[in-house]
mmCIF file of C-alpha atoms and ligand atoms in Angstrom:
data_model
loop_
_atom_site.group_PDB
_atom_site.id
_atom_site.type_symbol
_atom_site.label_atom_id
_atom_site.label_comp_id
_atom_site.label_asym_id
_atom_site.label_seq_id
_atom_site.Cartn_x
_atom_site.Cartn_y
_atom_site.Cartn_z
ATOM 1 C CA MET A 1 123.340 133.005 142.927
ATOM 2 C CA ALA A 2 124.586 134.360 140.031
ATOM 3 C CA ILE A 3 123.612 131.266 137.409
ATOM 4 C CA THR A 4 120.467 131.973 139.551
ATOM 5 C CA PHE A 5 120.075 135.705 138.270
ATOM 6 C CA ARG A 6 121.413 135.184 134.732
ATOM 7 C CA PRO A 7 118.555 134.352 132.499
ATOM 8 C CA ILE A 8 116.288 137.579 134.006
ATOM 9 C CA SER A 9 119.260 139.467 132.714
ATOM 10 C CA MET A 10 119.319 137.655 129.694
ATOM 11 C CA ILE A 11 115.626 137.904 129.387
ATOM 12 C CA CYS A 12 115.389 141.927 130.445
ATOM 13 C CA THR A 13 118.329 141.674 127.308
ATOM 14 C CA LEU A 14 115.891 140.543 124.646
ATOM 15 C CA MET A 15 113.114 142.601 125.473
ATOM 16 C CA SER A 16 114.729 146.164 125.445
ATOM 17 C CA LEU A 17 116.416 144.596 122.213
ATOM 18 C CA PHE A 18 113.051 143.658 120.457
ATOM 19 C CA LEU A 19 111.340 146.646 122.171
ATOM 20 C CA THR A 20 114.237 148.433 120.403
ATOM 21 C CA SER A 21 113.917 147.259 117.175
ATOM 22 C CA SER A 22 110.129 147.164 116.655
ATOM 23 C CA ALA A 23 110.297 150.949 117.246
ATOM 24 C CA GLN A 24 111.727 151.095 114.080
ATOM 25 C CA THR A 25 109.839 148.648 112.099
ATOM 26 C CA CYS A 26 108.112 148.965 108.453
ATOM 27 C CA SER A 27 104.745 147.503 109.514
ATOM 28 C CA ASN A 28 103.591 150.381 111.876
ATOM 29 C CA TYR A 29 105.231 153.276 109.094
ATOM 30 C CA THR A 30 103.194 156.051 108.324
ATOM 31 C CA PHE A 31 103.617 158.212 105.083
ATOM 32 C CA LEU A 32 102.868 161.698 105.063
ATOM 33 C CA THR A 33 100.994 161.102 101.643
ATOM 34 C CA ASP A 34 98.141 158.892 102.796
ATOM 35 C CA ARG A 35 99.292 155.284 100.899
ATOM 36 C CA VAL A 36 99.041 152.860 102.326
ATOM 37 C CA PHE A 37 100.669 149.284 101.672
ATOM 38 C CA SER A 38 100.338 145.879 102.884
ATOM 39 C CA SER A 39 103.205 144.494 102.903
ATOM 40 C CA CYS A 40 107.274 145.669 104.396
ATOM 41 C CA ARG A 41 110.403 144.522 105.246
ATOM 42 C CA ASP A 42 112.937 146.149 107.037
ATOM 43 C CA LEU A 43 116.131 145.459 104.769
ATOM 44 C CA PRO A 44 119.360 144.178 106.340
ATOM 45 C CA TYR A 45 121.183 146.892 105.617
ATOM 46 C CA LEU A 46 121.889 150.994 104.585
ATOM 47 C CA GLN A 47 118.281 151.868 106.983
ATOM 48 C CA ALA A 48 116.432 151.093 103.964
ATOM 49 C CA HIS A 49 112.484 149.841 103.898
ATOM 50 C CA LEU A 50 110.744 148.517 100.981
ATOM 51 C CA HIS A 51 107.235 148.937 101.136
ATOM 52 C CA TRP A 52 104.519 146.780 98.667
ATOM 53 C CA ASN A 53 101.192 146.047 97.471
ATOM 54 C CA TYR A 54 101.025 143.280 94.721
ATOM 55 C CA SER A 55 98.180 142.764 92.701
ATOM 56 C CA PRO A 56 97.215 139.316 91.855
ATOM 57 C CA SER A 57 94.723 140.629 88.722
ATOM 58 C CA THR A 58 97.056 142.890 87.079
ATOM 59 C CA LYS A 59 100.271 141.333 88.626
ATOM 60 C CA ARG A 60 102.013 145.007 89.221
ATOM 61 C CA ILE A 61 103.507 145.558 92.408
ATOM 62 C CA GLU A 62 103.390 149.402 94.090
ATOM 63 C CA ILE A 63 106.179 150.093 95.459
ATOM 64 C CA ALA A 64 108.011 152.596 98.242
ATOM 65 C CA TYR A 65 111.140 152.243 99.293
ATOM 66 C CA ARG A 66 112.686 154.478 101.647
ATOM 67 C CA ALA A 67 116.270 154.853 103.286
ATOM 68 C CA THR A 68 118.270 157.515 105.420
ATOM 69 C CA GLN A 69 119.511 159.961 103.435
ATOM 70 C CA THR A 70 120.853 163.697 104.001
ATOM 71 C CA SER A 71 119.907 166.371 101.203
ATOM 72 C CA THR A 72 123.203 165.862 99.558
ATOM 73 C CA GLY A 73 122.941 161.657 99.148
ATOM 74 C CA TRP A 74 120.957 159.295 96.384
ATOM 75 C CA ILE A 75 119.037 155.881 96.910
ATOM 76 C CA ALA A 76 118.412 153.888 94.363
ATOM 77 C CA TRP A 77 116.723 150.677 94.462
ATOM 78 C CA ALA A 78 116.776 147.990 92.113
ATOM 79 C CA ILE A 79 115.152 144.214 90.519
ATOM 80 C CA ASN A 80 117.752 142.251 89.053
ATOM 81 C CA PRO A 81 116.439 139.847 86.185
ATOM 82 C CA THR A 82 119.349 138.194 84.892
ATOM 83 C CA GLY A 83 121.597 137.339 88.135
ATOM 84 C CA ILE A 84 122.601 138.697 91.880
ATOM 85 C CA GLY A 85 124.230 142.155 92.558
ATOM 86 C CA MET A 86 124.038 145.434 90.555
ATOM 87 C CA ALA A 87 124.994 144.182 87.087
ATOM 88 C CA GLY A 88 122.358 143.634 85.121
ATOM 89 C CA SER A 89 119.789 145.170 87.794
ATOM 90 C CA GLN A 90 117.347 147.236 86.441
ATOM 91 C CA ALA A 91 116.957 150.311 88.576
ATOM 92 C CA LEU A 92 115.443 153.524 90.019
ATOM 93 C CA VAL A 93 117.106 156.058 91.433
ATOM 94 C CA ALA A 94 116.346 159.301 93.422
ATOM 95 C CA PHE A 95 117.952 162.957 94.604
ATOM 96 C CA ARG A 96 117.477 166.214 94.703
ATOM 97 C CA HIS A 97 118.453 168.343 92.140
ATOM 98 C CA SER A 98 120.511 170.836 91.952
ATOM 99 C CA ASN A 99 117.297 172.980 91.348
ATOM 100 C CA GLY A 100 116.125 172.554 94.415
ATOM 101 C CA SER A 101 113.267 169.588 93.429
ATOM 102 C CA MET A 102 113.491 166.115 94.508
ATOM 103 C CA ILE A 103 113.512 164.159 91.028
ATOM 104 C CA ALA A 104 113.640 160.409 90.069
ATOM 105 C CA TYR A 105 114.019 158.004 87.640
ATOM 106 C CA PRO A 106 114.938 154.405 85.853
ATOM 107 C CA THR A 107 117.942 153.578 85.158
ATOM 108 C CA ALA A 108 119.985 150.679 83.393
ATOM 109 C CA LEU A 109 123.527 149.206 86.003
ATOM 110 C CA THR A 110 124.346 147.726 82.838
ATOM 111 C CA ASN A 111 127.721 147.023 84.678
ATOM 112 C CA TYR A 112 130.070 148.471 87.501
ATOM 113 C CA ASN A 113 130.690 151.949 86.083
ATOM 114 C CA PRO A 114 126.858 152.902 85.179
ATOM 115 C CA SER A 115 126.259 156.264 83.119
ATOM 116 C CA MET A 116 123.527 156.829 86.102
ATOM 117 C CA GLN A 117 121.184 158.445 83.379
ATOM 118 C CA PRO A 118 118.121 158.134 82.610
ATOM 119 C CA HIS A 119 117.304 154.676 80.676
ATOM 120 C CA ALA A 120 114.114 152.602 80.125
ATOM 121 C CA LEU A 121 113.352 149.177 81.984
ATOM 122 C CA SER A 122 113.462 145.700 80.985
ATOM 123 C CA PHE A 123 109.841 145.539 82.921
ATOM 124 C CA PRO A 124 106.860 147.682 82.571
ATOM 125 C CA VAL A 125 107.708 151.336 85.439
ATOM 126 C CA SER A 126 105.232 154.165 86.004
ATOM 127 C CA ASN A 127 103.465 156.844 88.646
ATOM 128 C CA ILE A 128 106.634 157.448 89.586
ATOM 129 C CA SER A 129 107.507 159.762 92.180
ATOM 130 C CA THR A 130 109.906 160.912 94.809
ATOM 131 C CA GLU A 131 109.888 162.794 98.596
ATOM 132 C CA HIS A 132 112.509 163.779 101.135
ATOM 133 C CA SER A 133 111.174 163.867 104.456
ATOM 134 C CA ASN A 134 111.891 162.834 108.174
ATOM 135 C CA ASP A 135 116.119 162.091 106.701
ATOM 136 C CA GLU A 136 114.773 159.734 104.675
ATOM 137 C CA MET A 137 114.395 159.735 100.748
ATOM 138 C CA ILE A 138 111.331 157.488 99.128
ATOM 139 C CA ILE A 139 111.175 156.144 95.697
ATOM 140 C CA PHE A 140 107.297 155.684 94.857
ATOM 141 C CA ALA A 141 106.878 153.372 91.688
ATOM 142 C CA VAL A 142 104.513 150.840 89.604
ATOM 143 C CA VAL A 143 106.500 147.993 88.748
ATOM 144 C CA GLY A 144 105.625 145.282 86.428
ATOM 145 C CA PRO A 145 104.421 142.337 85.308
ATOM 146 C CA LEU A 146 107.009 140.648 85.824
ATOM 147 C CA SER A 147 108.223 138.284 83.368
ATOM 148 C CA ASN A 148 108.518 134.891 85.150
ATOM 149 C CA ASN A 149 107.114 135.103 88.798
ATOM 150 C CA THR A 150 106.988 137.645 91.731
ATOM 151 C CA THR A 151 110.075 136.432 93.613
ATOM 152 C CA VAL A 152 112.964 138.536 92.375
ATOM 153 C CA ASN A 153 116.273 139.660 93.391
ATOM 154 C CA HIS A 154 116.749 143.224 94.609
ATOM 155 C CA VAL A 155 119.576 145.228 95.989
ATOM 156 C CA TRP A 156 119.401 148.487 97.474
ATOM 157 C CA GLN A 157 122.192 150.844 97.850
ATOM 158 C CA THR A 158 122.628 154.631 99.296
ATOM 159 C CA GLY A 159 125.368 157.220 98.313
ATOM 160 C CA SER A 160 126.234 160.214 100.126
ATOM 161 C CA SER A 161 126.807 162.669 96.860
ATOM 162 C CA VAL A 162 125.664 163.520 94.029
ATOM 163 C CA LEU A 163 128.099 165.959 91.064
ATOM 164 C CA LYS A 164 126.167 167.887 88.532
ATOM 165 C CA ASN A 165 122.823 166.286 88.580
ATOM 166 C CA ILE A 166 124.640 162.434 87.835
ATOM 167 C CA PRO A 167 124.749 160.656 91.877
ATOM 168 C CA ARG A 168 128.354 159.613 92.263
ATOM 169 C CA ILE A 169 129.938 156.050 93.269
ATOM 170 C CA HIS A 170 128.905 154.496 96.828
ATOM 171 C CA PRO A 171 131.171 152.806 99.150
ATOM 172 C CA ILE A 172 132.416 150.078 97.959
ATOM 173 C CA SER A 173 132.762 147.386 100.901
ATOM 174 C CA GLY A 174 130.678 147.089 104.087
ATOM 175 C CA ASP A 175 127.115 147.322 104.216
ATOM 176 C CA ASN A 176 126.938 148.639 100.360
ATOM 177 C CA VAL A 177 127.673 145.352 99.042
ATOM 178 C CA GLN A 178 126.065 143.084 100.993
ATOM 179 C CA SER A 179 122.755 145.332 100.353
ATOM 180 C CA MET A 180 120.960 142.577 98.355
ATOM 181 C CA GLY A 181 118.353 139.766 98.581
ATOM 182 C CA THR A 182 115.400 138.186 97.702
ATOM 183 C CA ILE A 183 112.080 139.225 98.160
ATOM 184 C CA ASP A 184 108.443 137.178 96.979
ATOM 185 C CA PHE A 185 105.859 139.716 96.255
ATOM 186 C CA HIS A 186 103.461 137.152 96.395
ATOM 187 C CA SER A 187 103.686 135.908 99.456
ATOM 188 C CA GLY A 188 105.868 138.114 101.804
HETATM 189 C C1 NAG B 201 105.635 151.324 115.864
HETATM 190 O O1 NAG B 201 104.951 150.833 117.376
HETATM 191 C C2 NAG B 201 105.837 150.824 118.049
HETATM 192 C C3 NAG B 201 105.913 149.877 119.590
HETATM 193 O O2 NAG B 201 104.567 150.100 119.668
HETATM 194 C C4 NAG B 201 106.343 152.293 118.514
HETATM 195 O O3 NAG B 201 107.393 152.060 119.514
HETATM 196 C C5 NAG B 201 106.469 153.122 117.701
HETATM 197 O O4 NAG B 201 106.667 153.910 117.870
HETATM 198 C C6 NAG B 201 105.719 152.724 116.572
HETATM 199 N N1 NAG B 201 105.624 153.712 115.320
HETATM 200 C C7 NAG B 201 105.233 154.569 114.521
HETATM 201 C C8 NAG B 201 106.463 155.047 113.202
HETATM 202 O O5 NAG B 201 104.688 154.559 115.142
HETATM 203 C C1 NAG B 202 114.484 170.148 88.232
HETATM 204 O O1 NAG B 202 114.700 169.802 87.292
HETATM 205 C C2 NAG B 202 114.142 168.258 87.030
HETATM 206 C C3 NAG B 202 114.816 167.277 85.516
HETATM 207 O O2 NAG B 202 114.913 168.098 84.558
HETATM 208 C C4 NAG B 202 112.884 168.437 86.694
HETATM 209 O O3 NAG B 202 112.089 167.757 86.542
HETATM 210 C C5 NAG B 202 111.491 169.640 87.720
HETATM 211 O O4 NAG B 202 111.005 169.972 86.872
HETATM 212 C C6 NAG B 202 112.777 171.223 88.030
HETATM 213 N N1 NAG B 202 112.006 171.653 89.087
HETATM 214 C C7 NAG B 202 112.848 173.122 88.715
HETATM 215 C C8 NAG B 202 111.713 173.119 90.301
HETATM 216 O O5 NAG B 202 112.834 173.610 88.169
HETATM 217 C C1 NAG B 203 99.131 155.899 88.505
HETATM 218 O O1 NAG B 203 98.773 157.040 88.288
HETATM 219 C C2 NAG B 203 97.555 156.996 87.677
HETATM 220 C C3 NAG B 203 97.646 158.855 87.182
HETATM 221 O O2 NAG B 203 97.923 159.954 88.029
HETATM 222 C C4 NAG B 203 96.612 156.893 88.294
HETATM 223 O O3 NAG B 203 95.812 157.049 87.327
HETATM 224 C C5 NAG B 203 96.647 155.309 88.533
HETATM 225 O O4 NAG B 203 96.053 154.890 89.631
HETATM 226 C C6 NAG B 203 98.084 155.411 89.596
HETATM 227 N N1 NAG B 203 98.351 153.699 89.676
HETATM 228 C C7 NAG B 203 98.283 153.125 90.911
HETATM 229 C C8 NAG B 203 98.617 151.624 89.923
HETATM 230 O O5 NAG B 203 98.907 153.927 91.007
HETATM 231 C C1 NAG B 204 112.336 132.621 86.419
HETATM 232 O O1 NAG B 204 111.338 131.231 87.054
HETATM 233 C C2 NAG B 204 112.191 129.873 87.231
HETATM 234 C C3 NAG B 204 110.974 128.888 87.761
HETATM 235 O O2 NAG B 204 110.803 130.039 89.615
HETATM 236 C C4 NAG B 204 113.437 129.847 87.678
HETATM 237 O O3 NAG B 204 113.933 128.934 87.636
HETATM 238 C C5 NAG B 204 114.142 130.773 86.867
HETATM 239 O O4 NAG B 204 115.517 130.862 87.086
HETATM 240 C C6 NAG B 204 113.586 132.065 86.666
HETATM 241 N N1 NAG B 204 114.230 133.460 85.486
HETATM 242 C C7 NAG B 204 113.953 133.845 85.607
HETATM 243 C C8 NAG B 204 115.347 135.006 84.639
HETATM 244 O O5 NAG B 204 113.977 134.822 86.533
HETATM 245 C C1 NAG B 205 108.894 131.808 91.631
HETATM 246 O O1 NAG B 205 110.656 131.732 91.488
HETATM 247 C C2 NAG B 205 111.712 130.954 92.553
HETATM 248 C C3 NAG B 205 112.681 131.012 92.336
HETATM 249 O O2 NAG B 205 113.048 130.819 90.955
HETATM 250 C C4 NAG B 205 110.999 129.351 93.019
HETATM 251 O O3 NAG B 205 111.247 129.274 93.694
HETATM 252 C C5 NAG B 205 109.789 129.681 92.618
HETATM 253 O O4 NAG B 205 108.828 127.772 93.165
HETATM 254 C C6 NAG B 205 108.735 129.755 91.623
HETATM 255 N N1 NAG B 205 107.148 129.878 91.757
HETATM 256 C C7 NAG B 205 106.174 129.600 90.980
HETATM 257 C C8 NAG B 205 104.707 130.171 91.762
HETATM 258 O O5 NAG B 205 107.060 129.634 89.879
#
């Protein structure tokens, strides 16, 4: 009898897992400012999501990176054009400035102890903006054309504190060191 019932309880468990995770998917997320993105991915670490529109004619990618964060923390998203992981990556960072405004800017993570100061990236980036709403920080930007193709190694991050308007180091274990992957902006 127990064997007969097990598949039913397994199906119920799977269904509840599916329902729980589908409520959190990026695909039906609605931005406050009426921005619409045709592609998105729920990133597997740090409660983060990437939304984008790829324009084949301009080879530019309009992105929105959002992650759960409090008003005292920071978020960052980067493309690494030359390798995997943080070192060498070309980042966008956002946090609440001590004057009260949310700010976002590009910065190059040249090594594992980066200055986090504004710095030009190795590829074009424009239209950077940021907001903090519903317990999430969001970075909007337009990147590209990228030098190679539309498949990139990307890295994303969140950190809990900012000191004198400089993001402080994030945890160097667990999810914070696994938050990287490959993404194809063209095919999704
Ligand atoms: C997305 O869809 C799921 C399932 O239909 C729903 O539970 C969830 O509330 C939706 N989320 C948003 C942000 O609309
Ligand atoms: C806060 O500082 C940032 C960076 O200098 C600046 O862009 C922004 O306009 C400032 N906001 C206010 C309200 O002063
Ligand atoms: C970037 O911003 C400019 C000025 O606001 C706007 O005209 C342009 O359409 C934006 N580009 C994209 C790709 O969103
Ligand atoms: C560029 O694309 C080629 C072919 O897909 C790939 O082998 C190479 O690693 C890429 N180079 C960079 C810097 O991304
Ligand atoms: C882009 O680069 C990736 C990784 O190197 C490769 O698998 C893919 O075939 C390339 N695509 C094009 C269109 O060159």
